CSV table of C-alpha atoms in Angstrom, one decimal:
chain,number,residue,atom,x,y,z
A,1,MET,CA,25.3,129.4,147.9
A,2,VAL,CA,22.2,127.4,149.0
A,3,GLU,CA,24.5,125.0,150.8
A,4,VAL,CA,26.1,127.8,152.8
A,5,GLY,CA,22.7,129.0,153.7
A,6,ILE,CA,21.7,125.7,154.9
A,7,VAL,CA,24.7,125.4,157.2
A,8,VAL,CA,24.0,128.9,158.7
A,9,LEU,CA,20.3,128.0,159.2
A,10,ARG,CA,21.3,124.8,160.9
A,11,GLY,CA,23.6,126.6,163.3
A,12,VAL,CA,20.9,129.2,164.0
A,13,GLN,CA,18.3,126.5,164.7
A,14,TYR,CA,20.9,124.7,167.0
A,15,VAL,CA,21.5,127.7,169.1
A,16,ALA,CA,17.8,128.6,169.3
A,17,GLY,CA,16.8,125.0,170.1
A,18,THR,CA,19.5,124.7,172.7
A,19,LEU,CA,18.1,127.7,174.6
A,20,LEU,CA,14.6,126.5,174.2
A,21,LEU,CA,15.3,123.3,176.0
A,22,GLY,CA,18.3,124.1,178.2
A,23,LEU,CA,17.1,127.3,179.7
A,24,PRO,CA,13.6,126.4,181.0
A,25,ALA,CA,15.0,123.0,182.1
A,26,PHE,CA,17.6,124.9,184.1
A,27,MET,CA,14.9,127.1,185.7
A,28,LEU,CA,13.1,123.9,186.8
A,29,TYR,CA,15.9,121.9,188.3
A,30,SER,CA,17.6,125.0,189.8
A,31,ALA,CA,14.4,126.5,191.1
A,32,ARG,CA,15.4,126.4,194.8
A,33,ALA,CA,18.5,128.3,194.0
A,34,VAL,CA,17.3,130.9,191.5
A,35,GLU,CA,13.6,131.6,192.5
A,36,PRO,CA,14.7,133.9,195.3
A,37,LEU,CA,16.7,135.9,192.9
A,38,THR,CA,13.5,136.9,190.9
A,39,LEU,CA,15.1,136.6,187.5
A,40,GLY,CA,13.4,138.5,184.7
A,41,TRP,CA,15.6,137.7,181.7
A,42,PRO,CA,14.8,134.1,180.9
A,43,ARG,CA,11.3,135.0,179.5
A,44,PRO,CA,12.5,137.5,176.8
A,45,VAL,CA,15.4,135.2,175.8
A,46,LEU,CA,13.0,132.4,175.3
A,47,ILE,CA,10.6,134.5,173.3
A,48,TRP,CA,13.4,135.5,171.0
A,49,ALA,CA,14.7,131.9,170.8
A,50,ALA,CA,11.3,130.6,169.9
A,51,ALA,CA,10.6,133.4,167.4
A,52,ILE,CA,14.0,132.9,165.7
A,53,LEU,CA,13.4,129.1,165.4
A,54,ALA,CA,9.9,129.6,164.1
A,55,VAL,CA,11.4,131.6,161.2
A,56,ALA,CA,14.6,129.6,160.7
A,57,ALA,CA,13.0,126.2,160.6
A,58,PRO,CA,10.5,126.9,157.7
A,59,THR,CA,13.2,128.8,155.9
A,60,ALA,CA,15.5,125.8,156.1
A,61,LEU,CA,12.6,123.6,154.8
A,62,LEU,CA,12.4,125.9,151.8
A,63,ALA,CA,16.2,125.9,151.3
A,64,GLN,CA,16.3,122.1,151.5
A,65,THR,CA,13.5,122.0,149.0
A,66,VAL,CA,15.4,124.3,146.6
A,67,LEU,CA,18.4,122.0,146.9
A,68,MET,CA,16.3,119.0,146.1
A,69,ALA,CA,14.4,120.6,143.3
A,70,GLY,CA,17.3,122.5,141.7
A,71,SER,CA,15.8,126.0,141.7
A,72,LEU,CA,13.4,128.2,143.8
A,73,GLU,CA,10.9,128.2,141.0
A,74,GLU,CA,10.7,124.4,141.1
A,75,ALA,CA,10.8,124.3,144.9
A,76,VAL,CA,7.7,126.4,145.4
A,77,LYS,CA,5.6,124.2,143.2
A,78,PRO,CA,3.0,122.2,145.2
A,79,ALA,CA,4.4,118.9,143.9
A,80,SER,CA,7.9,119.5,145.1
A,81,PHE,CA,7.0,121.1,148.4
A,82,GLY,CA,4.4,118.5,149.1
A,83,PHE,CA,6.8,115.7,148.4
A,84,MET,CA,9.3,117.2,150.9
A,85,LEU,CA,6.5,117.4,153.6
A,86,THR,CA,4.9,114.1,153.0
A,87,GLY,CA,7.6,111.9,151.5
A,88,MET,CA,10.8,112.9,153.4
A,89,GLY,CA,11.6,112.5,157.1
A,90,LEU,CA,13.7,115.7,156.8
A,91,GLY,CA,10.7,117.7,155.7
A,92,GLN,CA,8.4,116.2,158.4
A,93,ALA,CA,10.9,116.9,161.1
A,94,LEU,CA,11.4,120.5,160.1
A,95,ALA,CA,7.6,120.9,160.0
A,96,VAL,CA,7.3,119.4,163.5
A,97,ARG,CA,10.1,121.7,164.6
A,98,THR,CA,8.3,124.8,163.3
A,99,LEU,CA,5.1,123.8,165.0
A,100,ALA,CA,6.9,123.3,168.3
A,101,ALA,CA,8.6,126.6,168.0
A,102,VAL,CA,5.3,128.5,167.3
A,103,LEU,CA,3.6,126.8,170.3
A,104,ALA,CA,6.6,127.6,172.5
A,105,LEU,CA,6.4,131.2,171.3
A,106,GLY,CA,2.8,131.3,172.3
A,107,VAL,CA,3.5,129.9,175.8
A,108,ALA,CA,6.5,132.2,176.3
A,109,ILE,CA,4.4,135.3,175.4
A,110,LEU,CA,1.1,134.4,177.1
A,111,SER,CA,2.0,132.5,180.2
A,112,ARG,CA,3.5,133.9,183.4
A,113,PRO,CA,7.0,132.7,184.3
A,114,GLY,CA,6.9,129.8,186.7
A,115,ARG,CA,7.1,126.1,187.0
A,116,LEU,CA,4.2,125.3,184.6
A,117,SER,CA,5.5,127.5,181.8
A,118,TRP,CA,9.1,126.3,182.3
A,119,ALA,CA,7.7,122.7,182.1
A,120,MET,CA,5.7,123.4,178.9
A,121,LEU,CA,8.7,125.1,177.3
A,122,SER,CA,10.9,122.3,178.2
A,123,LEU,CA,8.5,119.8,176.5
A,124,PHE,CA,8.6,121.8,173.3
A,125,GLY,CA,12.4,122.1,173.6
A,126,LEU,CA,12.5,118.3,173.9
A,127,ILE,CA,10.6,118.0,170.6
A,128,VAL,CA,12.9,120.4,168.9
A,129,ALA,CA,16.0,118.7,170.2
A,130,ALA,CA,14.7,115.3,169.1
A,131,SER,CA,13.9,116.8,165.7
A,132,PHE,CA,17.6,117.6,165.3
A,133,ALA,CA,18.3,113.9,165.1
A,134,TRP,CA,15.7,113.4,162.5
A,135,THR,CA,17.4,115.9,160.2
A,136,GLY,CA,20.8,114.5,160.9
A,137,HIS,CA,22.8,111.4,160.0
A,138,GLY,CA,21.0,109.3,162.6
A,139,ALA,CA,17.9,109.3,160.5
A,140,ALA,CA,19.8,108.1,157.4
A,141,THR,CA,20.8,104.8,158.8
A,142,GLU,CA,19.0,101.8,157.3
A,143,GLY,CA,18.4,98.3,158.4
A,144,MET,CA,18.6,96.8,161.9
A,145,GLY,CA,20.8,99.7,163.2
A,146,ARG,CA,18.3,102.4,162.2
A,147,TRP,CA,16.5,102.7,165.5
A,148,PRO,CA,19.4,102.2,167.9
A,149,HIS,CA,21.3,104.9,166.0
A,150,LEU,CA,18.4,107.3,165.8
A,151,ILE,CA,17.6,106.8,169.5
A,152,SER,CA,21.2,107.4,170.4
A,153,ASP,CA,21.2,110.6,168.3
A,154,VAL,CA,18.1,111.9,170.0
A,155,VAL,CA,19.7,111.4,173.4
A,156,HIS,CA,22.9,113.0,172.2
A,157,SER,CA,21.0,116.1,171.0
A,158,ILE,CA,18.9,116.4,174.2
A,159,ALA,CA,22.0,116.1,176.5
A,160,ALA,CA,23.9,118.6,174.5
A,161,CYS,CA,20.9,121.1,174.6
A,162,VAL,CA,20.6,120.6,178.4
A,163,TRP,CA,24.3,121.3,179.0
A,164,ILE,CA,24.9,124.2,176.6
A,165,GLY,CA,21.5,125.8,177.6
A,166,ALA,CA,22.6,125.7,181.3
A,167,LEU,CA,25.8,127.3,180.3
A,168,ALA,CA,23.9,130.2,178.7
A,169,ALA,CA,22.0,130.6,182.0
A,170,PHE,CA,25.2,130.7,184.0
A,171,ALA,CA,26.9,133.1,181.5
A,172,VAL,CA,24.0,135.5,182.0
A,173,LEU,CA,23.9,135.2,185.7
A,174,ILE,CA,27.7,135.8,186.0
A,175,LEU,CA,27.7,138.7,183.6
A,176,ARG,CA,24.8,140.4,185.5
A,177,PRO,CA,26.0,140.2,189.1
A,178,ARG,CA,24.3,141.7,192.1
A,179,ARG,CA,25.9,143.0,195.3
A,180,ASP,CA,23.6,141.3,197.8
A,181,PRO,CA,24.8,138.1,199.4
A,182,SER,CA,21.7,136.1,198.2
A,183,TRP,CA,23.0,136.4,194.6
A,184,SER,CA,26.3,134.9,195.2
A,185,ALA,CA,24.8,132.2,197.4
A,186,GLY,CA,22.2,131.4,194.7
A,187,LEU,CA,24.8,131.2,192.0
A,188,ALA,CA,26.9,128.8,194.1
A,189,ARG,CA,23.9,126.6,194.9
A,190,SER,CA,22.9,126.6,191.2
A,191,LEU,CA,26.4,125.5,190.2
A,192,THR,CA,26.5,122.8,192.8
A,193,GLY,CA,23.0,121.7,191.9
A,194,PHE,CA,23.9,121.5,188.2
A,195,ALA,CA,26.7,118.9,189.1
A,196,GLY,CA,24.4,116.0,188.9
A,197,VAL,CA,22.6,117.1,185.7
A,198,GLY,CA,25.9,118.1,184.1
A,199,THR,CA,27.5,114.7,185.0
A,200,ALA,CA,24.5,112.9,183.4
A,201,ALA,CA,24.6,115.1,180.3
A,202,VAL,CA,28.4,114.4,179.9
A,203,ALA,CA,28.0,110.7,180.4
A,204,ALA,CA,25.1,110.6,177.9
A,205,LEU,CA,27.2,112.5,175.4
A,206,VAL,CA,30.1,110.2,175.8
A,207,VAL,CA,28.0,107.0,175.5
A,208,THR,CA,25.9,108.1,172.6
A,209,GLY,CA,28.9,109.6,170.9
A,210,LEU,CA,30.6,106.3,170.9
A,211,VAL,CA,27.4,104.6,169.6
A,212,ASN,CA,27.0,107.1,166.8
A,213,SER,CA,30.7,106.8,165.9
A,214,VAL,CA,30.2,103.0,165.3
A,215,PHE,CA,27.5,103.8,162.7
A,216,LEU,CA,29.0,107.0,161.1
A,217,ILE,CA,32.7,105.9,161.1
A,218,GLY,CA,32.9,102.2,161.5
A,219,PRO,CA,35.8,100.4,163.4
A,220,GLU,CA,37.6,99.7,160.2
A,221,LYS,CA,37.9,103.4,159.2
A,222,VAL,CA,39.0,104.9,162.5
A,223,GLY,CA,42.6,104.9,161.4
A,224,GLY,CA,41.8,107.0,158.4
A,225,LEU,CA,39.6,109.4,160.3
A,226,TRP,CA,41.7,112.5,159.4
A,227,ASN,CA,41.6,111.7,155.8
A,228,SER,CA,38.1,113.3,155.4
A,229,PRO,CA,36.6,116.7,156.2
A,230,TYR,CA,34.1,115.0,158.4
A,231,GLY,CA,36.8,113.3,160.4
A,232,LEU,CA,38.8,116.5,160.8
A,233,LEU,CA,35.7,118.3,162.1
A,234,LEU,CA,34.9,115.4,164.4
A,235,THR,CA,38.4,115.7,165.9
A,236,LEU,CA,37.9,119.4,166.4
A,237,LYS,CA,34.6,118.7,168.0
A,238,LEU,CA,36.1,116.2,170.5
A,239,GLY,CA,38.8,118.6,171.4
A,240,LEU,CA,36.3,121.4,172.2
A,241,PHE,CA,34.2,118.9,174.1
A,242,GLY,CA,37.3,117.8,176.1
A,243,LEU,CA,38.1,121.5,177.1
A,244,MET,CA,34.4,121.9,178.2
A,245,VAL,CA,34.6,118.9,180.4
A,246,VAL,CA,37.8,120.2,182.0
A,247,LEU,CA,36.3,123.6,182.7
A,248,ALA,CA,33.1,122.0,184.1
A,249,ALA,CA,35.2,120.0,186.5
A,250,LEU,CA,37.0,123.1,187.5
A,251,HIS,CA,33.7,124.9,188.3
A,252,ARG,CA,32.3,122.0,190.3
A,253,LEU,CA,35.4,121.0,192.3
A,254,ARG,CA,37.2,124.4,192.8
A,255,LEU,CA,35.2,127.5,191.9
A,256,ALA,CA,31.7,126.6,193.2
A,257,PRO,CA,33.0,125.9,196.8
A,258,LEU,CA,35.2,129.0,196.6
A,259,MET,CA,32.2,131.1,195.5
A,260,ASP,CA,30.3,129.9,198.6
A,261,ARG,CA,33.2,130.9,200.8
A,262,ASP,CA,34.6,134.1,199.2
A,263,ALA,CA,32.5,135.4,196.3
A,264,SER,CA,34.9,138.3,195.6
A,265,GLN,CA,37.8,136.0,195.1
A,266,ALA,CA,36.0,133.4,193.0
A,267,LEU,CA,33.8,135.7,190.8
A,268,PRO,CA,36.5,136.9,188.3
A,269,HIS,CA,37.8,133.4,187.7
A,270,LEU,CA,34.3,132.0,187.5
A,271,LYS,CA,33.1,134.8,185.1
A,272,ARG,CA,36.0,134.1,182.7
A,273,SER,CA,35.7,130.3,182.8
A,274,LEU,CA,32.0,130.2,182.4
A,275,VAL,CA,31.9,132.6,179.4
A,276,VAL,CA,34.8,130.6,177.8
A,277,GLU,CA,32.9,127.3,178.4
A,278,PHE,CA,29.7,128.7,176.8
A,279,GLY,CA,31.7,130.0,173.9
A,280,LEU,CA,33.2,126.6,173.4
A,281,GLY,CA,29.6,125.2,173.4
A,282,LEU,CA,28.6,127.6,170.7
A,283,ALA,CA,31.7,126.5,168.8
A,284,VAL,CA,30.6,122.9,169.1
A,285,LEU,CA,27.2,123.7,167.6
A,286,ALA,CA,28.8,125.6,164.7
A,287,VAL,CA,31.0,122.6,164.0
A,288,VAL,CA,28.0,120.2,164.1
A,289,ALA,CA,26.1,122.4,161.8
A,290,VAL,CA,28.8,121.9,159.2
A,291,MET,CA,29.3,118.2,159.9
A,292,GLY,CA,25.6,117.5,159.3
A,293,THR,CA,26.1,118.5,155.6
A,294,LEU,CA,29.1,116.2,155.1
A,295,PRO,CA,29.1,112.5,154.3
A,296,PRO,CA,30.5,110.5,157.2
A,297,PRO,CA,33.4,108.0,156.6
A,298,ALA,CA,31.1,105.1,156.7
A,299,ALA,CA,29.1,106.4,153.8
A,300,LEU,CA,32.3,106.8,151.6
């Protein structure tokens, strides 16, 4: 039961952390497109994301301590909890994540929406995204490959958060349309402007995914990838990722230009494909939450 709770908590943290980085980053690099629209929803979304993460991260820390100690009674003892915080990278990463979430919550509540607050929230989001690597398989690699694998995993987490967080922003924008021409023009500009960021995120995910696979699977075990639960989930993740890339290309090459020319014709197609792509992104996060609790083929 504790293991199931840990998977759920991992998934909740991934979603909250993705919003905490991807959404304010989107507001920064899309500022010229979205600022004229006077959007009011990013701030409450970020408040909720930070609040949920500020609760989920320490809860996950307690759950991991219970798993390590064998029972809740043993887990709450100072010796057990202290060892998790001071002697294990997992506990330290969760503690840093909790602190970043609390600070982000304070900024989201107390500061006015704008470039400074988006920049500060993006910084805390970067810390949270990096901490995901510290609580994953990347931090378990030993020897000469430890730092290359960990750095690759950090970049992988950041790129995923930036991409899926932007999809969350697009999904909200497309589901809350306005009738004035500035809205459709702003959406089209933001889609076009995201092309460079999205391309960089996809490239980073591909490169770091290959690097991570070398450490987690190993060239000699690629042929037997489907013989393990981890390998099956990795295959599912890659399939979902491929579908997301196809939809992203459709948005960039076809629907964004059409939105600029004829919003009424493009809007129904864009709404459907953006929501589907965001749903695929959430599915990827759910798959990763399970994969993080399974031994990779290289460890078997």
